[in-house]
mmCIF file of C-alpha atoms in Angstrom:
data_model
loop_
_atom_site.group_PDB
_atom_site.id
_atom_site.type_symbol
_atom_site.label_atom_id
_atom_site.label_comp_id
_atom_site.label_asym_id
_atom_site.label_seq_id
_atom_site.Cartn_x
_atom_site.Cartn_y
_atom_site.Cartn_z
ATOM 1 C CA MET A 1 0.000 0.000 0.000
ATOM 2 C CA SER A 2 1.313 3.444 -0.901
ATOM 3 C CA GLN A 3 1.737 6.227 1.630
ATOM 4 C CA GLU A 4 -1.009 8.197 -0.098
ATOM 5 C CA ASN A 5 -3.525 5.339 0.217
ATOM 6 C CA GLU A 6 -2.581 4.658 3.838
ATOM 7 C CA LEU A 7 -3.029 8.328 4.758
ATOM 8 C CA LYS A 8 -6.373 8.410 2.941
ATOM 9 C CA GLN A 9 -7.636 5.446 4.959
ATOM 10 C CA LEU A 10 -6.570 7.057 8.235
ATOM 11 C CA ARG A 11 -8.133 10.385 7.280
ATOM 12 C CA ASP A 12 -11.371 8.640 6.290
ATOM 13 C CA GLN A 13 -11.436 7.062 9.752
ATOM 14 C CA ILE A 14 -10.849 10.479 11.344
ATOM 15 C CA ASP A 15 -13.745 11.880 9.300
ATOM 16 C CA GLY A 16 -15.950 9.078 10.568
ATOM 17 C CA VAL A 17 -14.954 9.727 14.185
ATOM 18 C CA ASP A 18 -15.620 13.464 13.722
ATOM 19 C CA SER A 19 -19.133 12.693 12.496
ATOM 20 C CA GLU A 20 -19.746 10.430 15.495
ATOM 21 C CA LEU A 21 -18.395 13.101 17.878
ATOM 22 C CA LEU A 22 -20.654 15.769 16.397
ATOM 23 C CA ALA A 23 -23.714 13.532 16.687
ATOM 24 C CA LEU A 24 -22.867 12.662 20.310
ATOM 25 C CA ILE A 25 -22.318 16.315 21.268
ATOM 26 C CA GLN A 26 -25.630 17.260 19.687
ATOM 27 C CA LYS A 27 -27.273 14.435 21.640
ATOM 28 C CA ARG A 28 -25.676 15.741 24.839
ATOM 29 C CA ILE A 29 -27.054 19.216 24.119
ATOM 30 C CA SER A 30 -30.550 17.754 23.646
ATOM 31 C CA LEU A 31 -30.281 15.890 26.961
ATOM 32 C CA ALA A 32 -29.102 19.047 28.730
ATOM 33 C CA GLN A 33 -32.095 20.926 27.325
ATOM 34 C CA ALA A 34 -34.380 18.133 28.573
ATOM 35 C CA VAL A 35 -32.838 18.437 32.045
ATOM 36 C CA GLY A 36 -33.567 22.167 31.967
ATOM 37 C CA LYS A 37 -37.221 21.556 31.106
ATOM 38 C CA VAL A 38 -37.582 19.068 33.974
ATOM 39 C CA LYS A 39 -36.050 21.564 36.426
ATOM 40 C CA GLU A 40 -38.385 24.309 35.215
ATOM 41 C CA ALA A 41 -41.437 22.030 35.513
ATOM 42 C CA TYR A 42 -40.711 21.268 39.165
ATOM 43 C CA SER A 43 -39.584 24.750 40.219
ATOM 44 C CA GLN A 44 -41.567 27.916 40.886
ATOM 45 C CA GLN A 45 -38.551 30.042 39.965
ATOM 46 C CA ASP A 46 -36.121 30.084 37.068
ATOM 47 C CA ALA A 47 -34.085 26.881 37.145
ATOM 48 C CA VAL A 48 -30.392 27.234 37.981
ATOM 49 C CA ILE A 49 -28.416 26.504 34.818
ATOM 50 C CA TYR A 50 -24.869 26.495 36.155
ATOM 51 C CA ARG A 51 -24.185 23.684 38.634
ATOM 52 C CA PRO A 52 -20.478 23.885 39.519
ATOM 53 C CA GLU A 53 -20.621 20.827 41.770
ATOM 54 C CA ARG A 54 -22.129 18.747 38.936
ATOM 55 C CA GLU A 55 -19.593 20.016 36.389
ATOM 56 C CA ALA A 56 -16.720 19.267 38.778
ATOM 57 C CA GLN A 57 -18.019 15.709 39.204
ATOM 58 C CA VAL A 58 -18.223 15.226 35.427
ATOM 59 C CA VAL A 59 -14.645 16.408 34.865
ATOM 60 C CA ARG A 60 -13.275 14.269 37.714
ATOM 61 C CA ARG A 61 -15.055 11.182 36.382
ATOM 62 C CA MET A 62 -13.725 11.746 32.870
ATOM 63 C CA VAL A 63 -10.172 12.207 34.175
ATOM 64 C CA ALA A 64 -10.485 9.001 36.236
ATOM 65 C CA GLU A 65 -11.786 7.022 33.243
ATOM 66 C CA SER A 66 -9.193 8.302 30.789
ATOM 67 C CA GLU A 67 -6.715 5.711 29.540
ATOM 68 C CA GLY A 68 -5.543 7.520 26.429
ATOM 69 C CA ALA A 69 -3.083 10.239 25.512
ATOM 70 C CA MET A 70 -5.068 13.151 26.961
ATOM 71 C CA ASN A 71 -3.869 14.565 30.296
ATOM 72 C CA ALA A 72 -6.086 15.929 33.063
ATOM 73 C CA HIS A 73 -5.693 19.557 31.930
ATOM 74 C CA GLN A 74 -6.716 18.713 28.358
ATOM 75 C CA ILE A 75 -9.733 16.728 29.554
ATOM 76 C CA ASN A 76 -10.757 19.591 31.840
ATOM 77 C CA THR A 77 -10.466 22.133 29.006
ATOM 78 C CA LEU A 78 -12.423 19.943 26.579
ATOM 79 C CA TYR A 79 -15.298 19.144 28.932
ATOM 80 C CA ARG A 80 -15.583 22.678 30.307
ATOM 81 C CA GLU A 81 -16.166 23.838 26.729
ATOM 82 C CA ILE A 82 -18.641 21.041 25.949
ATOM 83 C CA MET A 83 -20.611 21.837 29.112
ATOM 84 C CA SER A 84 -20.481 25.536 28.247
ATOM 85 C CA ILE A 85 -22.052 24.817 24.847
ATOM 86 C CA CYS A 86 -24.756 22.711 26.522
ATOM 87 C CA ARG A 87 -25.500 25.484 29.045
ATOM 88 C CA GLY A 88 -25.598 28.051 26.265
ATOM 89 C CA ALA A 89 -28.253 26.006 24.462
ATOM 90 C CA GLU A 90 -30.531 26.563 27.495
ATOM 91 C CA ALA A 91 -29.622 30.191 28.196
ATOM 92 C CA ARG A 92 -26.423 32.213 28.112
ATOM 93 C CA LEU A 93 -24.960 33.124 31.460
ATOM 94 C CA ARG A 94 -23.713 36.656 32.143
ATOM 95 C CA VAL A 95 -20.397 36.793 33.995
ATOM 96 C CA ALA A 96 -18.832 39.997 35.351
ATOM 97 C CA VAL A 97 -15.044 40.330 35.137
ATOM 98 C CA LEU A 98 -12.432 43.037 35.465
ATOM 99 C CA GLY A 99 -12.031 44.848 32.138
ATOM 100 C CA PRO A 100 -11.094 45.952 29.588
ATOM 101 C CA GLU A 101 -10.826 42.980 27.238
ATOM 102 C CA GLY A 102 -7.795 40.777 27.712
ATOM 103 C CA THR A 103 -7.379 40.745 31.512
ATOM 104 C CA PHE A 104 -6.289 37.661 33.422
ATOM 105 C CA THR A 105 -9.667 37.814 35.184
ATOM 106 C CA GLU A 106 -11.421 37.371 31.837
ATOM 107 C CA MET A 107 -9.109 34.448 31.041
ATOM 108 C CA ALA A 108 -9.968 32.842 34.394
ATOM 109 C CA ALA A 109 -13.699 33.250 33.731
ATOM 110 C CA LEU A 110 -13.434 31.623 30.304
ATOM 111 C CA GLN A 111 -11.389 28.780 31.805
ATOM 112 C CA GLN A 112 -14.170 28.145 34.336
ATOM 113 C CA PHE A 113 -17.300 28.799 32.271
ATOM 114 C CA GLY A 114 -16.153 28.126 28.693
ATOM 115 C CA SER A 115 -16.712 30.490 25.793
ATOM 116 C CA SER A 116 -20.518 30.194 25.550
ATOM 117 C CA VAL A 117 -21.144 32.964 28.082
ATOM 118 C CA ASP A 118 -21.646 36.717 27.878
ATOM 119 C CA ILE A 119 -18.756 38.567 29.506
ATOM 120 C CA SER A 120 -19.610 41.825 31.282
ATOM 121 C CA LEU A 121 -16.519 44.031 31.602
ATOM 122 C CA GLN A 122 -16.294 46.099 34.790
ATOM 123 C CA ALA A 123 -13.822 48.884 35.553
ATOM 124 C CA ARG A 124 -13.215 47.941 39.200
ATOM 125 C CA ILE A 125 -13.416 44.895 41.461
ATOM 126 C CA ASP A 126 -16.175 46.453 43.593
ATOM 127 C CA GLN A 127 -18.288 46.821 40.436
ATOM 128 C CA ILE A 128 -18.040 43.065 39.862
ATOM 129 C CA PHE A 129 -19.534 42.495 43.315
ATOM 130 C CA SER A 130 -22.285 45.038 42.597
ATOM 131 C CA ALA A 131 -23.131 43.466 39.233
ATOM 132 C CA VAL A 132 -23.810 40.108 40.896
ATOM 133 C CA GLU A 133 -25.555 41.593 43.949
ATOM 134 C CA THR A 134 -28.016 43.548 41.790
ATOM 135 C CA GLY A 135 -28.652 40.669 39.380
ATOM 136 C CA GLU A 136 -27.080 42.499 36.433
ATOM 137 C CA THR A 137 -24.984 39.360 35.940
ATOM 138 C CA HIS A 138 -25.449 35.789 37.113
ATOM 139 C CA TYR A 139 -21.872 35.402 38.348
ATOM 140 C CA GLY A 140 -18.690 37.337 38.883
ATOM 141 C CA VAL A 141 -15.018 36.378 38.870
ATOM 142 C CA VAL A 142 -12.543 38.242 41.088
ATOM 143 C CA PRO A 143 -8.834 37.754 41.886
ATOM 144 C CA VAL A 144 -8.304 36.973 45.571
ATOM 145 C CA GLU A 145 -4.637 36.013 46.049
ATOM 146 C CA ASN A 146 -1.377 35.469 44.246
ATOM 147 C CA SER A 147 1.125 32.736 45.029
ATOM 148 C CA THR A 148 3.995 35.210 45.404
ATOM 149 C CA GLU A 149 2.336 38.482 46.462
ATOM 150 C CA GLY A 150 -0.370 37.132 48.787
ATOM 151 C CA VAL A 151 -3.936 38.303 49.337
ATOM 152 C CA ILE A 152 -5.538 41.038 47.226
ATOM 153 C CA SER A 153 -6.729 43.422 49.913
ATOM 154 C CA GLU A 154 -9.605 44.985 47.984
ATOM 155 C CA THR A 155 -11.219 41.615 47.277
ATOM 156 C CA ALA A 156 -10.800 40.447 50.891
ATOM 157 C CA ASP A 157 -12.411 43.618 52.245
ATOM 158 C CA LEU A 158 -15.324 43.317 49.815
ATOM 159 C CA LEU A 159 -15.873 39.673 50.760
ATOM 160 C CA ALA A 160 -16.228 40.740 54.380
ATOM 161 C CA ASN A 161 -19.123 43.041 53.491
ATOM 162 C CA THR A 162 -21.112 41.178 50.849
ATOM 163 C CA SER A 163 -24.085 38.837 51.014
ATOM 164 C CA LEU A 164 -22.791 36.884 48.016
ATOM 165 C CA ASN A 165 -21.525 33.319 48.199
ATOM 166 C CA ILE A 166 -18.287 31.901 46.855
ATOM 167 C CA ALA A 167 -19.346 29.345 44.235
ATOM 168 C CA GLY A 168 -15.987 28.240 42.874
ATOM 169 C CA GLU A 169 -12.261 28.823 42.639
ATOM 170 C CA ILE A 170 -9.909 29.006 39.668
ATOM 171 C CA TYR A 171 -6.124 28.738 39.600
ATOM 172 C CA LEU A 172 -4.542 30.509 36.638
ATOM 173 C CA PRO A 173 -0.784 30.399 35.924
ATOM 174 C CA ILE A 174 0.351 33.981 35.360
ATOM 175 C CA HIS A 175 3.059 34.727 32.818
ATOM 176 C CA HIS A 176 3.936 38.358 32.167
ATOM 177 C CA ALA A 177 5.466 39.953 29.094
ATOM 178 C CA LEU A 178 6.842 43.384 28.264
ATOM 179 C CA LEU A 179 4.692 44.839 25.469
ATOM 180 C CA SER A 180 5.181 48.007 23.440
ATOM 181 C CA LYS A 181 4.757 49.589 20.018
ATOM 182 C CA LEU A 182 8.535 50.039 20.114
ATOM 183 C CA GLY A 183 10.974 47.427 18.896
ATOM 184 C CA ASN A 184 13.624 48.066 21.523
ATOM 185 C CA ALA A 185 13.219 48.162 25.312
ATOM 186 C CA LYS A 186 15.988 50.773 25.612
ATOM 187 C CA GLU A 187 13.661 53.421 24.125
ATOM 188 C CA ILE A 188 10.951 52.927 26.774
ATOM 189 C CA LYS A 189 10.333 55.862 29.129
ATOM 190 C CA VAL A 190 7.210 54.685 31.023
ATOM 191 C CA ILE A 191 5.836 51.251 31.933
ATOM 192 C CA TYR A 192 2.182 50.740 32.890
ATOM 193 C CA SER A 193 0.741 47.734 34.714
ATOM 194 C CA HIS A 194 -1.410 46.637 37.634
ATOM 195 C CA ALA A 195 0.278 47.003 41.029
ATOM 196 C CA GLN A 196 0.264 43.226 41.602
ATOM 197 C CA SER A 197 1.950 42.571 38.255
ATOM 198 C CA LEU A 198 4.576 45.220 38.901
ATOM 199 C CA SER A 199 5.378 43.516 42.212
ATOM 200 C CA GLN A 200 5.571 40.119 40.507
ATOM 201 C CA CYS A 201 8.157 41.483 38.025
ATOM 202 C CA ARG A 202 10.108 43.683 40.457
ATOM 203 C CA LEU A 203 13.481 41.927 40.184
ATOM 204 C CA TRP A 204 13.330 41.651 36.391
ATOM 205 C CA LEU A 205 12.616 45.362 36.066
ATOM 206 C CA GLN A 206 15.480 46.279 38.398
ATOM 207 C CA GLU A 207 17.923 44.113 36.469
ATOM 208 C CA ASN A 208 16.866 44.971 32.913
ATOM 209 C CA ILE A 209 15.326 48.468 32.735
ATOM 210 C CA PRO A 210 15.900 50.098 36.135
ATOM 211 C CA ASP A 211 15.597 53.725 35.032
ATOM 212 C CA VAL A 212 12.119 53.792 33.495
ATOM 213 C CA GLN A 213 9.123 55.430 35.172
ATOM 214 C CA ILE A 214 6.644 52.918 36.614
ATOM 215 C CA LYS A 215 2.921 53.716 36.770
ATOM 216 C CA SER A 216 0.218 51.559 38.341
ATOM 217 C CA VAL A 217 -3.167 51.295 36.580
ATOM 218 C CA ALA A 218 -6.443 49.441 37.197
ATOM 219 C CA SER A 219 -5.625 46.354 35.090
ATOM 220 C CA ASN A 220 -3.012 44.915 32.761
ATOM 221 C CA ALA A 221 -5.382 45.220 29.829
ATOM 222 C CA GLU A 222 -5.789 48.914 30.612
ATOM 223 C CA ALA A 223 -1.980 49.141 30.646
ATOM 224 C CA ALA A 224 -1.840 47.544 27.183
ATOM 225 C CA LYS A 225 -4.367 50.066 25.862
ATOM 226 C CA MET A 226 -2.286 52.923 27.246
ATOM 227 C CA ALA A 227 0.904 51.490 25.719
ATOM 228 C CA ARG A 228 -0.890 51.282 22.377
ATOM 229 C CA ASP A 229 -1.654 55.002 22.507
ATOM 230 C CA CYS A 230 1.806 56.136 23.700
ATOM 231 C CA GLU A 231 4.958 56.329 21.577
ATOM 232 C CA GLN A 232 7.588 55.659 24.275
ATOM 233 C CA CYS A 233 5.536 53.548 26.643
ATOM 234 C CA ALA A 234 5.229 49.861 27.455
ATOM 235 C CA ALA A 235 2.940 47.585 29.423
ATOM 236 C CA ILE A 236 3.417 44.503 31.533
ATOM 237 C CA ALA A 237 0.609 42.110 30.625
ATOM 238 C CA GLY A 238 -0.048 38.646 29.259
ATOM 239 C CA GLU A 239 1.150 37.879 25.742
ATOM 240 C CA HIS A 240 -2.467 37.504 24.619
ATOM 241 C CA ALA A 241 -2.820 41.286 25.028
ATOM 242 C CA ALA A 242 -0.107 41.933 22.408
ATOM 243 C CA GLU A 243 -2.226 40.733 19.493
ATOM 244 C CA GLN A 244 -5.383 42.227 20.976
ATOM 245 C CA TYR A 245 -3.886 45.735 21.209
ATOM 246 C CA GLY A 246 -1.368 45.631 18.355
ATOM 247 C CA LEU A 247 1.816 45.555 20.447
ATOM 248 C CA ASN A 248 5.199 43.872 20.116
ATOM 249 C CA VAL A 249 6.369 41.302 22.654
ATOM 250 C CA LEU A 250 9.775 42.622 23.721
ATOM 251 C CA SER A 251 10.363 40.041 26.490
ATOM 252 C CA SER A 252 8.396 36.999 27.617
ATOM 253 C CA HIS A 253 8.041 35.319 31.032
ATOM 254 C CA ILE A 254 9.442 38.263 32.955
ATOM 255 C CA GLU A 255 7.755 37.261 36.231
ATOM 256 C CA ASP A 256 10.278 36.723 39.039
ATOM 257 C CA HIS A 257 8.878 33.294 40.000
ATOM 258 C CA LYS A 258 8.148 30.684 37.325
ATOM 259 C CA HIS A 259 5.310 29.104 39.343
ATOM 260 C CA ASN A 260 3.496 32.439 39.649
ATOM 261 C CA THR A 261 -0.240 31.652 39.983
ATOM 262 C CA THR A 262 -3.309 33.710 40.851
ATOM 263 C CA ARG A 263 -6.358 32.282 42.563
ATOM 264 C CA PHE A 264 -9.744 33.639 41.480
ATOM 265 C CA LEU A 265 -13.147 33.226 43.117
ATOM 266 C CA VAL A 266 -16.553 32.797 41.479
ATOM 267 C CA LEU A 267 -19.249 34.951 43.124
ATOM 268 C CA SER A 268 -22.899 33.913 43.151
ATOM 269 C CA GLN A 269 -26.205 34.591 44.856
ATOM 270 C CA GLU A 270 -26.736 30.828 45.247
ATOM 271 C CA GLN A 271 -25.180 28.359 47.640
ATOM 272 C CA ILE A 272 -23.484 25.341 46.091
ATOM 273 C CA ALA A 273 -24.195 21.698 46.947
ATOM 274 C CA ALA A 274 -21.410 19.287 47.842
ATOM 275 C CA SER A 275 -19.393 17.767 44.989
ATOM 276 C CA GLY A 276 -17.436 15.211 47.014
ATOM 277 C CA LYS A 277 -14.162 17.163 46.950
ATOM 278 C CA ASP A 278 -14.847 20.611 48.331
ATOM 279 C CA LYS A 279 -13.471 23.593 50.166
ATOM 280 C CA THR A 280 -15.317 25.864 52.600
ATOM 281 C CA SER A 281 -14.330 29.496 53.187
ATOM 282 C CA LEU A 282 -15.149 31.094 56.534
ATOM 283 C CA LEU A 283 -14.973 34.568 58.021
ATOM 284 C CA MET A 284 -14.464 34.692 61.784
ATOM 285 C CA GLY A 285 -13.819 37.228 64.492
ATOM 286 C CA CYS A 286 -12.820 36.698 68.109
ATOM 287 C CA LYS A 287 -12.821 38.788 71.233
ATOM 288 C CA ASN A 288 -9.640 40.661 72.110
ATOM 289 C CA GLU A 289 -8.769 38.502 75.089
ATOM 290 C CA PRO A 290 -6.205 35.790 75.900
ATOM 291 C CA GLY A 291 -6.873 32.419 74.274
ATOM 292 C CA SER A 292 -9.741 33.588 72.083
ATOM 293 C CA LEU A 293 -8.076 32.634 68.772
ATOM 294 C CA PHE A 294 -7.107 29.240 70.181
ATOM 295 C CA LYS A 295 -10.762 28.619 71.123
ATOM 296 C CA LEU A 296 -11.760 29.385 67.516
ATOM 297 C CA LEU A 297 -9.269 26.936 66.024
ATOM 298 C CA ALA A 298 -9.458 24.132 68.598
ATOM 299 C CA PRO A 299 -12.651 22.524 67.177
ATOM 300 C CA PHE A 300 -10.928 21.981 63.830
ATOM 301 C CA GLN A 301 -8.205 19.933 65.494
ATOM 302 C CA ALA A 302 -10.676 18.082 67.712
ATOM 303 C CA HIS A 303 -12.744 17.029 64.681
ATOM 304 C CA GLU A 304 -9.651 16.359 62.521
ATOM 305 C CA ILE A 305 -10.551 18.975 59.906
ATOM 306 C CA SER A 306 -7.717 20.196 57.700
ATOM 307 C CA LEU A 307 -7.125 23.966 57.683
ATOM 308 C CA LEU A 308 -5.915 24.992 54.238
ATOM 309 C CA LYS A 309 -5.393 28.701 54.930
ATOM 310 C CA ILE A 310 -5.808 31.356 57.600
ATOM 311 C CA GLU A 311 -5.444 35.050 56.790
ATOM 312 C CA SER A 312 -5.989 37.990 59.137
ATOM 313 C CA ARG A 313 -7.383 41.364 58.087
ATOM 314 C CA PRO A 314 -8.110 44.476 60.165
ATOM 315 C CA SER A 315 -11.776 44.573 61.150
ATOM 316 C CA LYS A 316 -11.943 48.334 60.356
ATOM 317 C CA VAL A 317 -14.398 48.684 63.241
ATOM 318 C CA LYS A 318 -11.991 48.975 66.181
ATOM 319 C CA ARG A 319 -8.260 49.500 66.306
ATOM 320 C CA TRP A 320 -6.172 46.322 66.551
ATOM 321 C CA GLU A 321 -9.150 44.010 66.085
ATOM 322 C CA TYR A 322 -8.981 41.494 63.277
ATOM 323 C CA LEU A 323 -11.136 39.231 61.161
ATOM 324 C CA PHE A 324 -9.823 35.860 60.033
ATOM 325 C CA PHE A 325 -10.385 34.351 56.615
ATOM 326 C CA VAL A 326 -10.137 30.577 56.932
ATOM 327 C CA ASP A 327 -10.312 27.866 54.260
ATOM 328 C CA ILE A 328 -10.995 24.291 55.352
ATOM 329 C CA GLU A 329 -11.153 21.013 53.486
ATOM 330 C CA GLY A 330 -14.686 19.725 52.914
ATOM 331 C CA HIS A 331 -18.216 21.112 52.548
ATOM 332 C CA HIS A 332 -19.805 22.898 55.501
ATOM 333 C CA HIS A 333 -22.864 20.621 55.260
ATOM 334 C CA ASP A 334 -20.759 17.448 55.531
ATOM 335 C CA ALA A 335 -21.688 15.381 58.570
ATOM 336 C CA ALA A 336 -18.078 15.439 59.781
ATOM 337 C CA ILE A 337 -17.768 19.223 59.508
ATOM 338 C CA ALA A 338 -21.105 20.725 60.565
ATOM 339 C CA PRO A 339 -20.636 19.917 64.307
ATOM 340 C CA ALA A 340 -17.179 21.505 64.329
ATOM 341 C CA LEU A 341 -18.482 24.685 62.708
ATOM 342 C CA ALA A 342 -21.274 24.855 65.292
ATOM 343 C CA GLU A 343 -18.618 24.842 68.026
ATOM 344 C CA VAL A 344 -16.579 27.488 66.229
ATOM 345 C CA ALA A 345 -19.666 29.699 65.833
ATOM 346 C CA ASP A 346 -20.359 29.428 69.587
ATOM 347 C CA ALA A 347 -16.805 30.490 70.413
ATOM 348 C CA ALA A 348 -16.643 33.297 67.825
ATOM 349 C CA ASP A 349 -17.490 36.926 68.275
ATOM 350 C CA TYR A 350 -18.409 36.906 64.580
ATOM 351 C CA PHE A 351 -18.875 33.920 62.257
ATOM 352 C CA ARG A 352 -20.034 33.535 58.648
ATOM 353 C CA VAL A 353 -19.712 30.894 55.954
ATOM 354 C CA LEU A 354 -18.543 32.701 52.813
ATOM 355 C CA GLY A 355 -19.196 29.682 50.647
ATOM 356 C CA ALA A 356 -18.552 26.000 50.010
ATOM 357 C CA TYR A 357 -17.539 24.967 46.501
ATOM 358 C CA PRO A 358 -15.646 22.370 44.440
ATOM 359 C CA ARG A 359 -11.956 22.422 45.219
ATOM 360 C CA ALA A 360 -9.814 23.271 42.195
ATOM 361 C CA ASP A 361 -6.917 20.922 41.455
#
């Protein structure tokens, strides 16, 4: 058999598989629409379309069943997009993110929800909260902490004063690039970027272009827009912003730490059911007296509950009083966790569950 005939046979088989895939995806869409009709028939209110716990279970099952060449990340990406298409066939979700176009927050939202959603660009993080609180959007995505720079203070303070629930988390690897209309970094006079990104590239800037003026702006995408409109300016942003705003990539991967990752939260008006592998976020306050913090944390040890994070923030009510953001392993409705949280609530001066949601890998 000639090479040409052998390739034709293989390509014919690929065509056949593609036809089968298309038919199966269309069947999945029809089944998703049928599920939506059943939910509407048994509910007095609009049925919830996005079920993060269900989608997490689907992805985990597909990863566990995989025996082929696809890795977990590829399976996650594929099924998130398939589920996004199925959701979009029922109704398109509106998701608020930090704008303008091309921010890492928008990338995180598309990673979580897929492309079959309507993105609502907001100028500030507090406007994302407001968009979800008022029902302008169904969900919002906000950055909450970075692996090298720590918590994002604005998001933490807003979480302490919102009625919204955390419905999910997203981990996005962050790689920064130096972008400009110029072809040579030596001609740059001003660099724009978000304060967090500037901090994440501090050492690179000191070593490579120490004499330029640094200006902090609301987002990296905003920085790219400003660099586009300025002759001797540059931006620190993701490489995806270069094509979007017509800029040259002068240097890639300029972040100081190669494992630089930002964690994002999904905001919702709904509470999320357990998925089987969850995380619960809590907000707690204790009295300013000896042993009060120990009393808050002791029930977790007694009930053998894993604390994943504890972060203190000023209460902004009284001087030197603090609130504690705590992440624990498990769902707050789990039989093993609910009694412990009841004990913590009794010992706390202030206690609130911010949300329980599928834990991101």
